[in-house]
Coordinates of C-alpha atoms and ligand atoms in Angstrom, one line a residue:
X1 CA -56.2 13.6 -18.9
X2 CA -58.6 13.4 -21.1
X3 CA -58.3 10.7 -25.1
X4 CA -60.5 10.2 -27.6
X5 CA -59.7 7.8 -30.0
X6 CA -61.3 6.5 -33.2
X7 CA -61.1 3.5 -34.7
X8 CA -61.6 3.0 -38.5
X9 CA -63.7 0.2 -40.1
X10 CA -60.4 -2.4 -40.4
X11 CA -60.0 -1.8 -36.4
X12 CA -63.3 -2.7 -35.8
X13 CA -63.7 -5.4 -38.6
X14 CA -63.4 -8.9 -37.3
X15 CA -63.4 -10.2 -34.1
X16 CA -59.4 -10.2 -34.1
X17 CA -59.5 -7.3 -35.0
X18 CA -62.0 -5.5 -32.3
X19 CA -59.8 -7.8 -29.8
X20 CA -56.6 -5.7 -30.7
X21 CA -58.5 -2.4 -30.5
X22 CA -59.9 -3.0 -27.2
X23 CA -55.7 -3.9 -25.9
X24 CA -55.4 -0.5 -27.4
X25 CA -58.2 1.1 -25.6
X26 CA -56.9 -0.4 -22.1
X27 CA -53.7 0.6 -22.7
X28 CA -54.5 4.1 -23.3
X29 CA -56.6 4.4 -20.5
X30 CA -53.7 3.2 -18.4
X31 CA -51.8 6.2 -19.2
X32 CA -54.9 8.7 -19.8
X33 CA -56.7 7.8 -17.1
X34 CA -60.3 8.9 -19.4
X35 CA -60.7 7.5 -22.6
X36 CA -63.4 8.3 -25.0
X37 CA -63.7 5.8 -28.1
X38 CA -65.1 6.6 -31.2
X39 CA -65.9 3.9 -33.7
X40 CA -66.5 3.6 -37.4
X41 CA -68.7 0.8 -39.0
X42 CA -67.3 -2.4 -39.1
X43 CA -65.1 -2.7 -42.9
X44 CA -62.4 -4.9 -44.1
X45 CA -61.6 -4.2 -47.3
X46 CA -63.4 -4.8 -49.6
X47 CA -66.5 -4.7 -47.6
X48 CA -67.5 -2.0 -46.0
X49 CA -70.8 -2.3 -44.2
X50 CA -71.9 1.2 -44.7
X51 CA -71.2 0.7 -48.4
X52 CA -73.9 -2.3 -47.8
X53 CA -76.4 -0.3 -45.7
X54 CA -75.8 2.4 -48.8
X55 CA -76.0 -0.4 -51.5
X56 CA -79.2 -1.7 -50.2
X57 CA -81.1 1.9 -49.9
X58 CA -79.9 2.7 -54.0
X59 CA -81.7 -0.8 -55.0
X60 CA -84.4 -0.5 -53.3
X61 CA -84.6 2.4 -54.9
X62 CA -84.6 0.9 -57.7
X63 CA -86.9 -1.7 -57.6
X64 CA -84.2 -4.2 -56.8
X65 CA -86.0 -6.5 -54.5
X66 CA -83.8 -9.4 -54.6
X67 CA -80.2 -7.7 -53.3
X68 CA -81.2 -6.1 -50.2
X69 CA -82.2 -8.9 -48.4
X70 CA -78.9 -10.7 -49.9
X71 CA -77.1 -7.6 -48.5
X72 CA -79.2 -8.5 -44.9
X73 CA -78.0 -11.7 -45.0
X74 CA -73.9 -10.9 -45.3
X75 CA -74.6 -7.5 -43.0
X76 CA -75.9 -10.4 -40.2
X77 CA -73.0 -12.7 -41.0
X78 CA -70.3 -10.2 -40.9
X79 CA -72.0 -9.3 -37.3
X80 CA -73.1 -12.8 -36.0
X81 CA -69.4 -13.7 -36.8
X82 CA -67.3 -11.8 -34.7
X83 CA -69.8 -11.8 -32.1
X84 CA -69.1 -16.0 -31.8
X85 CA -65.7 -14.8 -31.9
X86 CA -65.7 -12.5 -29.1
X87 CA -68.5 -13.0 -26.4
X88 CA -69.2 -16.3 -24.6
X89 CA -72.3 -17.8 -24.5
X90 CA -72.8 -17.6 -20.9
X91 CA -72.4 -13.9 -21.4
X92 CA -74.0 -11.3 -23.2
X93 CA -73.8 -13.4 -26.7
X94 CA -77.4 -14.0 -27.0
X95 CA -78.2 -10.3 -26.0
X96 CA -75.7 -8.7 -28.3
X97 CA -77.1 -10.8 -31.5
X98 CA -80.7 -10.2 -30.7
X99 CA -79.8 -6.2 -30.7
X100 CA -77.7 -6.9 -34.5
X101 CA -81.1 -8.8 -35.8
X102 CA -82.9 -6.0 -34.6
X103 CA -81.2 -3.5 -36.8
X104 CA -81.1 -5.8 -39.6
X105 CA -84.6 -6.2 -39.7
X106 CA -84.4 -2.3 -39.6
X107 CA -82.7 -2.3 -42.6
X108 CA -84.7 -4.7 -44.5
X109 CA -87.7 -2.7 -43.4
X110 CA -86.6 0.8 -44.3
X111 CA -85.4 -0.6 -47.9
X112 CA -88.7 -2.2 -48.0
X113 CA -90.3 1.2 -47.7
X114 CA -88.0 2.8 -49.7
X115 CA -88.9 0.5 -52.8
X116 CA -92.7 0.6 -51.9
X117 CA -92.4 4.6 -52.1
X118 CA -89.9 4.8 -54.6
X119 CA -88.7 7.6 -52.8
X120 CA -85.3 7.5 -51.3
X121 CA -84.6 11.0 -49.2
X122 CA -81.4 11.9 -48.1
X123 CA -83.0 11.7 -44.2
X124 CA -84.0 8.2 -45.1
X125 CA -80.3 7.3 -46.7
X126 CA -78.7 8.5 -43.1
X127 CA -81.1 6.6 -40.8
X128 CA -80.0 3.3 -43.6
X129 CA -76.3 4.7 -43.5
X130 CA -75.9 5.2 -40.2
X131 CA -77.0 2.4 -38.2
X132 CA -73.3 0.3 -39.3
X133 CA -72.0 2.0 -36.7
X134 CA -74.9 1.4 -34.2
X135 CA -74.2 -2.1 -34.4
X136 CA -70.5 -2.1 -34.3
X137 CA -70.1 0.0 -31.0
X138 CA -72.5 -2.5 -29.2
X139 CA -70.3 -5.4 -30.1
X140 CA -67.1 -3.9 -28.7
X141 CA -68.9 -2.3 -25.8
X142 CA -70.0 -5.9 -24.7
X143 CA -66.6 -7.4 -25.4
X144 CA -65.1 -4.8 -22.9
X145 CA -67.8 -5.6 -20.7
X146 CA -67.0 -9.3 -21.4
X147 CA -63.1 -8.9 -20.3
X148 CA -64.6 -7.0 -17.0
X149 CA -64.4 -3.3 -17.7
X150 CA -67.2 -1.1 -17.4
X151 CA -68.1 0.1 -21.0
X152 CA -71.1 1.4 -22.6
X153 CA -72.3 1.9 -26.4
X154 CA -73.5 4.9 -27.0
X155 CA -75.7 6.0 -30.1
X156 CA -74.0 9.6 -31.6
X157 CA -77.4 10.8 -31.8
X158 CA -77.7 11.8 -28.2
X159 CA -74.3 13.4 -28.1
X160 CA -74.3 15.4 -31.6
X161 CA -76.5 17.7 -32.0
X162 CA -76.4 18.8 -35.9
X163 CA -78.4 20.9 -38.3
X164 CA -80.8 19.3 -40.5
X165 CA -78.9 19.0 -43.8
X166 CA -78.6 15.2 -44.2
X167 CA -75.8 13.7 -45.6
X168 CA -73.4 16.3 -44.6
X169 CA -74.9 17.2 -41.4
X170 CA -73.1 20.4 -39.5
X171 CA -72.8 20.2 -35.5
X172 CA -73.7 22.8 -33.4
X173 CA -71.1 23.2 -31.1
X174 CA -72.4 24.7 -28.0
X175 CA -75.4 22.3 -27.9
X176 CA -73.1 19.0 -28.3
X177 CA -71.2 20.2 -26.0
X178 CA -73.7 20.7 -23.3
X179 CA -74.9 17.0 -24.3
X180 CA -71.8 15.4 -24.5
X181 CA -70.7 16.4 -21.1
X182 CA -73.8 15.8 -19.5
X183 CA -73.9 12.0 -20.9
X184 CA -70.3 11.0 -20.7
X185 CA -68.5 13.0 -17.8
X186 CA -70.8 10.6 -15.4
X187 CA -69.5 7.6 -17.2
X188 CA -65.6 8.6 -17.5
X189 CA -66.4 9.8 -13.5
X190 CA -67.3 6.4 -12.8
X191 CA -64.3 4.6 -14.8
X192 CA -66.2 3.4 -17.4
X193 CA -65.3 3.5 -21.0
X194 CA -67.3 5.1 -23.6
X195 CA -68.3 3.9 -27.1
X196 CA -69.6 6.0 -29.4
X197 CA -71.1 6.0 -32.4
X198 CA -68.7 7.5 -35.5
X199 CA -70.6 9.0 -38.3
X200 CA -73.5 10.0 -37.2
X201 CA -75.6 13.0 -35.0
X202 CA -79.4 13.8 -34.5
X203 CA -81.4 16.9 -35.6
X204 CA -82.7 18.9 -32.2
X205 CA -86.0 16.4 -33.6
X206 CA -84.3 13.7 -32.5
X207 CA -83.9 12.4 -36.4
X208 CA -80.6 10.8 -37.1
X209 CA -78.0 12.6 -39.7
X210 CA -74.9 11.8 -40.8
X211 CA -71.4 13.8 -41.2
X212 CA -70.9 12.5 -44.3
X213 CA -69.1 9.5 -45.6
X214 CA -65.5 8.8 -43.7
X215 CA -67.2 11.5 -41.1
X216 CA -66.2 9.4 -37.8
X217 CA -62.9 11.0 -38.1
X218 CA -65.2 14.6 -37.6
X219 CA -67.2 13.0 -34.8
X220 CA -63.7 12.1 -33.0
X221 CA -62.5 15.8 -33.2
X222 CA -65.9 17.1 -32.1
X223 CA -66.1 15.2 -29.0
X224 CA -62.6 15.9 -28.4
X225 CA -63.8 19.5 -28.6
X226 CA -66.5 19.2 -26.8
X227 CA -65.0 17.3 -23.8
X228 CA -61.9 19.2 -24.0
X229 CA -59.8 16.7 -24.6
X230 CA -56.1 16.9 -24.3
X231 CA -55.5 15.4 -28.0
X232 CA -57.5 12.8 -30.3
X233 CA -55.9 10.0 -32.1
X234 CA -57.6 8.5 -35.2
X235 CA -56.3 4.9 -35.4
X236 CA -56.0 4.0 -39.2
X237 CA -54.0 1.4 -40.9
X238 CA -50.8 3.4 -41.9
X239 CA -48.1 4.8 -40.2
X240 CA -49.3 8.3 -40.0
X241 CA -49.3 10.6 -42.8
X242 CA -46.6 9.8 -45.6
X243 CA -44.2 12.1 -47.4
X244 CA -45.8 10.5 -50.8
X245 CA -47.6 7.9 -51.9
X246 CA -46.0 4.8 -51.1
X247 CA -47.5 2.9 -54.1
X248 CA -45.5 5.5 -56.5
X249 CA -42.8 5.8 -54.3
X250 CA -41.5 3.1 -52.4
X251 CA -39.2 5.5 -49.8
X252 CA -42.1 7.2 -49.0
X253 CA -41.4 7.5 -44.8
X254 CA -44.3 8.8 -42.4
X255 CA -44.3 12.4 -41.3
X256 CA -43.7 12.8 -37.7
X257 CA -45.3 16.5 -37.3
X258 CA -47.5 18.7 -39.5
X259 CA -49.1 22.3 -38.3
X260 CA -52.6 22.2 -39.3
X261 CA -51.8 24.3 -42.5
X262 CA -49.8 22.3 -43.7
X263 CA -51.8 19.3 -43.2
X264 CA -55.0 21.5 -45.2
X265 CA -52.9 21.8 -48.2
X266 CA -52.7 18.1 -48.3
X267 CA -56.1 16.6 -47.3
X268 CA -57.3 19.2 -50.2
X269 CA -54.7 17.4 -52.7
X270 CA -55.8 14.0 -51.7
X271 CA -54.0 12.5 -49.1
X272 CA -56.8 10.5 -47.9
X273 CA -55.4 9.9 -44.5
X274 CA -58.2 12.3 -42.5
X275 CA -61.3 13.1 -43.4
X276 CA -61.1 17.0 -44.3
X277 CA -63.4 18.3 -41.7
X278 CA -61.5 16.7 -39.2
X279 CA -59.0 19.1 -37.9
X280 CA -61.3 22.2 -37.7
X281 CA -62.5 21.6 -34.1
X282 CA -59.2 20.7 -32.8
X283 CA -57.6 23.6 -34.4
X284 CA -60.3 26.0 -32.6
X285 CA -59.8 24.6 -29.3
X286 CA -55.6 24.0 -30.1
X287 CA -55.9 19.9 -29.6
X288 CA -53.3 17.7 -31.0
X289 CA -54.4 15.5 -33.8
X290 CA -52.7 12.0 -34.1
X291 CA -52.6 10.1 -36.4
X292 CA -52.0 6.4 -35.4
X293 CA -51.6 2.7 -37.0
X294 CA -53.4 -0.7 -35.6
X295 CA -51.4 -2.6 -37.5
X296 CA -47.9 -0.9 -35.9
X297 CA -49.0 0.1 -32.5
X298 CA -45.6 1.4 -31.4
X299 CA -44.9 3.5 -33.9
X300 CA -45.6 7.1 -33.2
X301 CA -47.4 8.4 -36.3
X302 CA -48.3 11.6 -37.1
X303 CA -49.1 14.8 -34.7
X304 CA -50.9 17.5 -36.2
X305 CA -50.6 20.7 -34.1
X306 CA -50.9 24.2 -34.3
X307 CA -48.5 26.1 -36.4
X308 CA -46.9 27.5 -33.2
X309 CA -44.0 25.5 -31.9
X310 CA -43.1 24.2 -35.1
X311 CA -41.0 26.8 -36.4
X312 CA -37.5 24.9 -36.1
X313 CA -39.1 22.8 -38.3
X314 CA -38.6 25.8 -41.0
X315 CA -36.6 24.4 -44.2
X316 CA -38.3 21.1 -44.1
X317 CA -40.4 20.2 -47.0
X318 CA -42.5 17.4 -45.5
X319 CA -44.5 16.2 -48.2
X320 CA -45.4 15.5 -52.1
X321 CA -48.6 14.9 -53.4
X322 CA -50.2 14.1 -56.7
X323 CA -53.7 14.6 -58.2
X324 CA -54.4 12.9 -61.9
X325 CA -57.0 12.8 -64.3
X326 CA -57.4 16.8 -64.3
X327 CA -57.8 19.1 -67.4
X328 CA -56.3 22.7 -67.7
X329 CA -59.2 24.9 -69.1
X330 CA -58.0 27.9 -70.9
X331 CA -59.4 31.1 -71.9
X332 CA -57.0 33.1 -73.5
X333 CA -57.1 36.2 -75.9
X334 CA -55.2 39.3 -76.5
X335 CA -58.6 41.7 -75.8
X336 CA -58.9 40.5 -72.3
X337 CA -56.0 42.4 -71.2
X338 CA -57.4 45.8 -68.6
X339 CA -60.5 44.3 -69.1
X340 CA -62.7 43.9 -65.6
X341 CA -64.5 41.0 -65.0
X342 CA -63.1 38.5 -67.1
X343 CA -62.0 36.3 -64.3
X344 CA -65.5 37.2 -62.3
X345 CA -67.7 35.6 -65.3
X346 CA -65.0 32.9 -66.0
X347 CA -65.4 31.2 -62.9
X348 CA -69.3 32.2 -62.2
X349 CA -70.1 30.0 -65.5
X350 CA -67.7 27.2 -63.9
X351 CA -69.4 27.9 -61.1
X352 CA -73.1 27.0 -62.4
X353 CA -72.2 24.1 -63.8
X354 CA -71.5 23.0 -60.0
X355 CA -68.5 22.3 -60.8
X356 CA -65.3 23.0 -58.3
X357 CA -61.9 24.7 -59.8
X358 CA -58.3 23.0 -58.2
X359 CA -55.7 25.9 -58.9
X360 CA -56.1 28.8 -60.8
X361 CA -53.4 30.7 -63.0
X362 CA -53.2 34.0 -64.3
X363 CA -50.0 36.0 -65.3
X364 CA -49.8 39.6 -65.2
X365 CA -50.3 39.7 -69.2
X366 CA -53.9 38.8 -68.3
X367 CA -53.9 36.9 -71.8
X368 CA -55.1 34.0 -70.7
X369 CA -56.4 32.6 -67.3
X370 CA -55.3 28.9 -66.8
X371 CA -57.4 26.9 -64.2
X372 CA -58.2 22.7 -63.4
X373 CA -60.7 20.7 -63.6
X374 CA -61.8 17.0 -63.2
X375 CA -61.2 15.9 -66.2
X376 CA -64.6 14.6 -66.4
X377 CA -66.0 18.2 -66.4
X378 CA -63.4 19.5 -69.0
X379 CA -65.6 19.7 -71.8
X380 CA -69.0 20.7 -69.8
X381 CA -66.6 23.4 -68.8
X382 CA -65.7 24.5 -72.0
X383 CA -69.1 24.6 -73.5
X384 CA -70.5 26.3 -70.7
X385 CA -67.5 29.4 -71.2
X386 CA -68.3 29.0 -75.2
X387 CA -71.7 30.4 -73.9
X388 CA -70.9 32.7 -71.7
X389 CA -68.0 34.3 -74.1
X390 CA -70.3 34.2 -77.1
X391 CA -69.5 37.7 -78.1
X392 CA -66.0 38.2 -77.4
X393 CA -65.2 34.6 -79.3
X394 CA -67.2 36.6 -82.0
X395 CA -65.4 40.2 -81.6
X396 CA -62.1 37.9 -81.0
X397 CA -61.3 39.8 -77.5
X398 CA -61.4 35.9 -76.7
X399 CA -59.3 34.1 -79.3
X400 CA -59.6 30.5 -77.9
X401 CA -61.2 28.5 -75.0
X402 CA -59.5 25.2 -74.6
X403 CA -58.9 22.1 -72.1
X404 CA -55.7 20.2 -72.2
X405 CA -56.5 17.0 -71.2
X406 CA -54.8 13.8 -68.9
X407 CA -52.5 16.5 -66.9
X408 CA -51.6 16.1 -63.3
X409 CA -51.5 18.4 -60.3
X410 CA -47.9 17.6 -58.1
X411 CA -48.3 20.1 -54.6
X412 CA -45.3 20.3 -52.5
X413 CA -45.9 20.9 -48.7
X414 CA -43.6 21.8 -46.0
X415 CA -44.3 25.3 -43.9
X416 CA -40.5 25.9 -44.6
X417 CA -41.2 27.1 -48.4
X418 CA -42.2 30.4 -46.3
X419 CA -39.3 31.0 -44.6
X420 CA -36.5 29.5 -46.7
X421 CA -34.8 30.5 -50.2
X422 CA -34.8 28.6 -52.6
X423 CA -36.9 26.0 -52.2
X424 CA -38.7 26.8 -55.5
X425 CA -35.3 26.6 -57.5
X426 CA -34.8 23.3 -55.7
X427 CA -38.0 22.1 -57.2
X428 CA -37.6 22.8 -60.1
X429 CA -34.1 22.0 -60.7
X430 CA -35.2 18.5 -59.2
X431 CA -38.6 18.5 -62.2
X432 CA -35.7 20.0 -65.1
X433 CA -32.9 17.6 -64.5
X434 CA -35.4 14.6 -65.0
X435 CA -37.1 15.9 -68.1
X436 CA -40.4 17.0 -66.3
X437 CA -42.1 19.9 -68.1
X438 CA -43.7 22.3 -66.1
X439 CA -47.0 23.5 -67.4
X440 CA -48.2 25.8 -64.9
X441 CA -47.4 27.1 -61.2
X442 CA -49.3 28.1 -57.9
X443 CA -48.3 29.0 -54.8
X444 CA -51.1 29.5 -52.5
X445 CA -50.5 32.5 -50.2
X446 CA -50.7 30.9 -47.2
X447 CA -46.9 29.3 -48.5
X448 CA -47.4 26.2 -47.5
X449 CA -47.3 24.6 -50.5
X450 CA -46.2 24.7 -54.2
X451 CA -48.1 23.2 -56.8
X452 CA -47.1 22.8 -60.4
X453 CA -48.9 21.1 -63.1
X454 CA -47.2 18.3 -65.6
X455 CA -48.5 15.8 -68.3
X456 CA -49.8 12.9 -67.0
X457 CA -46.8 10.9 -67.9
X458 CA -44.8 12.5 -66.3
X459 CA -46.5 12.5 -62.9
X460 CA -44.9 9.6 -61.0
X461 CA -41.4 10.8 -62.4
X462 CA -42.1 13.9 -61.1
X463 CA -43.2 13.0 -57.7
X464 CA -40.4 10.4 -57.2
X465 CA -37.7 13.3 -57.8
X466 CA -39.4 16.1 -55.8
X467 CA -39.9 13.1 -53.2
X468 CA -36.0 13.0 -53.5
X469 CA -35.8 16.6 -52.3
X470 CA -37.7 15.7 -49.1
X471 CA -36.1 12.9 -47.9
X472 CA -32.9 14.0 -48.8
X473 CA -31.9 18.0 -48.6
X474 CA -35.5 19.2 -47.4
X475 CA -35.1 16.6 -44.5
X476 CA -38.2 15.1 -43.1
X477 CA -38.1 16.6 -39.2
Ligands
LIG1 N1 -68.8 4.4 -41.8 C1 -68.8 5.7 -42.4 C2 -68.3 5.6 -43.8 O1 -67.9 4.6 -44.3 C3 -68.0 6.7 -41.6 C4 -66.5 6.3 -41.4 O2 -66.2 5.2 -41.6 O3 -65.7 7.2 -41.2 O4 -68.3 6.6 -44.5
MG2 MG1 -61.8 7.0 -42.8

């Protein structure tokens, strides 16, 4: 049986830290048999060494000489320490901190060039970004090494094959998986323990990309997908997906299984748990997704799975979510009704202003079209449909075009809203009886989720009460 795991920045971010992964790692293997580890950049909150490596490439930039060999200096300490924490001198110290000074004199040289230039590409920002991982798998590779396992670090780059669209770099399946097989079916073969690289891939030029930022989660599924692996387990520091946000509600409990659809509606709402790309490989090739906390071993987590299997899960709402700082943008007028192509040019002038819509509205009246925005785009928004609308504001077909601002998006998720009556009523009996007004509704088609927009104020009201409905009658399964 095949694992891959992954293991976030905080698994990886001190030497106590990397020594409680690798107990993980052996652990696993002893029930696996083959276990593939994926790795992110060493990060303990607050600091993140990609947010460093990123940091030191935008003031170079800038002509900010002085902070990037600062940022060397606390990259190489952050490094050097958990190295002394982890590997004896008689061992592989010495070799292990000459590799980290090599890729911090990396980084100093790149932001050198980049502030010589004054040209900071988005090829040169992932060879910058990526090498935080580079250096974290080499340290836990040799600690594994140290305890007397066989384990090698592996660079991403000769696994992932990607396109060449830096910074949010798309893999090629077919061609990673021909690579990944060929470099790590020897090593699992041989009982040795892979460590690769999070984050980042190579063009077929050999150039490094990355996946985007929180991508290690992706590179997980993908070799998972590529290696056919009987599930992948992203280690985090929570207990799995929760039912709410436990900062707004304290009863918040974690979820023990999602289908993949329902997990979609969620990581678009904000649930930050998995980075969004991350379940598309597995749900192509139908591997389980766990999700799994370092800090609480034991506890089960989250499994994401297909939708199959999950039906006597039906009636359950699992989850409530909340997105703030959003503006409703209305156009509205009593000459838009029958009229074609309203809704087309609507969203094509949202559209140019790059700018991406949350949930759209429009009742069979067709006076007005309702649709959110970051708040931050609201007015942009607005101007950019003033323009567009110019002559039906004139003719009055359009009467107004107008953004209601601090509102809040609460989606409801649970496959059960498909097959069970009444959950709707539930909601919003639960929203009425504690003086939540509802602005506006959506219900995606796939029924997966409901999503109702509110004021801002009353958002954590809102989210407590549906949460309520979940833990209570809509039963967390
Ligand atoms: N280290 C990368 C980032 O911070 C990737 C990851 O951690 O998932 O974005
Ligand atoms: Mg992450």
């Amino acid at each position: 049986m095949t694992l891959v795991m992954k293991f976030g920045g905080t698994s990886v971010g001190s030497a106590d830290a990397m020594r409680e992964t690798a107990d993980l790692i052996l652990q696993a293997r002893d029930t696996w048999g083959d276990v593939v580890v994926v790795a992110s950049a060493m990060g303990s909150k607050p600091v993140k060494v990609t947010d460093l490596l990123l940091q030191g490439a935008y003031t170079a930039f800038a002509g900010d000489l002085d902070t990037y060999p600062q940022l060397a200096a606390q990259m190489r300490a952050i490094h050097y320490e958990a190295i002394d924490g982890l590997l004896s001198p008689e061992g592989e110290r010495q070799i292990i901190l000459a590799e980290m000074e090599r890729f911090v004199e990396r980084f100093t040289t790149l932001c050198g060039a980049v502030s010589v230039l004054g040209e900071l590409t988005p090829r040169a920002l992932d060879a910058i970004s990526g090498m935080g991982e580079q250096m974290s798998v080499r340290i836990l590779a040799a600690y594994l090494r140290e305890l007397g396992y066989d384990s090698e670090a592996i660079d991403a780059t000769e696994l992932v094959l990607t396109d060449g669209n830096f910074q949010n770099a798309a893999p090629q399946t077919a061609a990673t998986r021909a690579q990944t097989t060929a470099r790590l079916q020897p090593l699992l073969d041989s009982d040795a323990i892979p460590i690769v690289t999070g984050f980042i891939g190579a063009t077929s030029d050999g150039v490094t990309t990355t996946l985007g930022r929180g991508g290690s989660d992706y590179s997980a599924a993908i070799l998972g997908q590529a290696l056919d692996a009987d599930e992948v387990w992203i280690w985090t520091d929570v207990d799995g997906v929760m039912s709410a946000d436990p900062r707004i509600v304290p009863g918040a409990v974690s979820i023990p299984t999602l289908s993949f659809r329902e997990v979609s509606e969620l990581a678009y709402y904000g649930a930050k748990v998995i980075h969004a790309k991350t379940m598309r490989p597995c749900v192509e090739s139908g591997i389980p997704l766990r999700i799994k906390n370092t800090f609480n071993p034991t506890h089960p987590g989250t499994v994401i799975e297909e939708d199959a299997g999950l039906s006597r899960q039906n009636g359950a709402l699992k989850a409530v979510t909340a997105i703030k700082g959003v503006s409703m943008i209305t156009v509205e007028g009593k000459g838009m009704i029958g009229v074609p192509g309203i809704a087309a040019r609507t969203f094509g002038a949202v559209a140019r202003l790059d700018v991406s819509v949350l949930l759209i509205t429009q009742a069979s009246s067709e006076q007005s079209i309702c649709f959110i925005v970051p708040e931050a785009a609201a007015a942009a928004v607005v101007g950019s449909l003033e323009a567009e609308f110019a002559d039906q504001l004139n003719r009055h077909d359009i009467e107004r075009i107008w953004s209601r601002d601090a509102i809040a998006i609460v989606t409801i998720v649970g496959a059960g809203i498909q097959t069970t009556y009444g959950i709707a009523g539930r909601v919003f009996g639960a929203l009425g009886d504690h003086q939540v007004n509802v602005i506006a509704i959506a219900q995606g088609s796939t029924e997966c989720g409901i999503s109702v927009v509110v004021a801002g104020e009353d958002v954590d009201r809102a989210v407590e009460h549906v949460h309520e409905l979940i833990v209570g009658g809509g039963k967390v399964s």
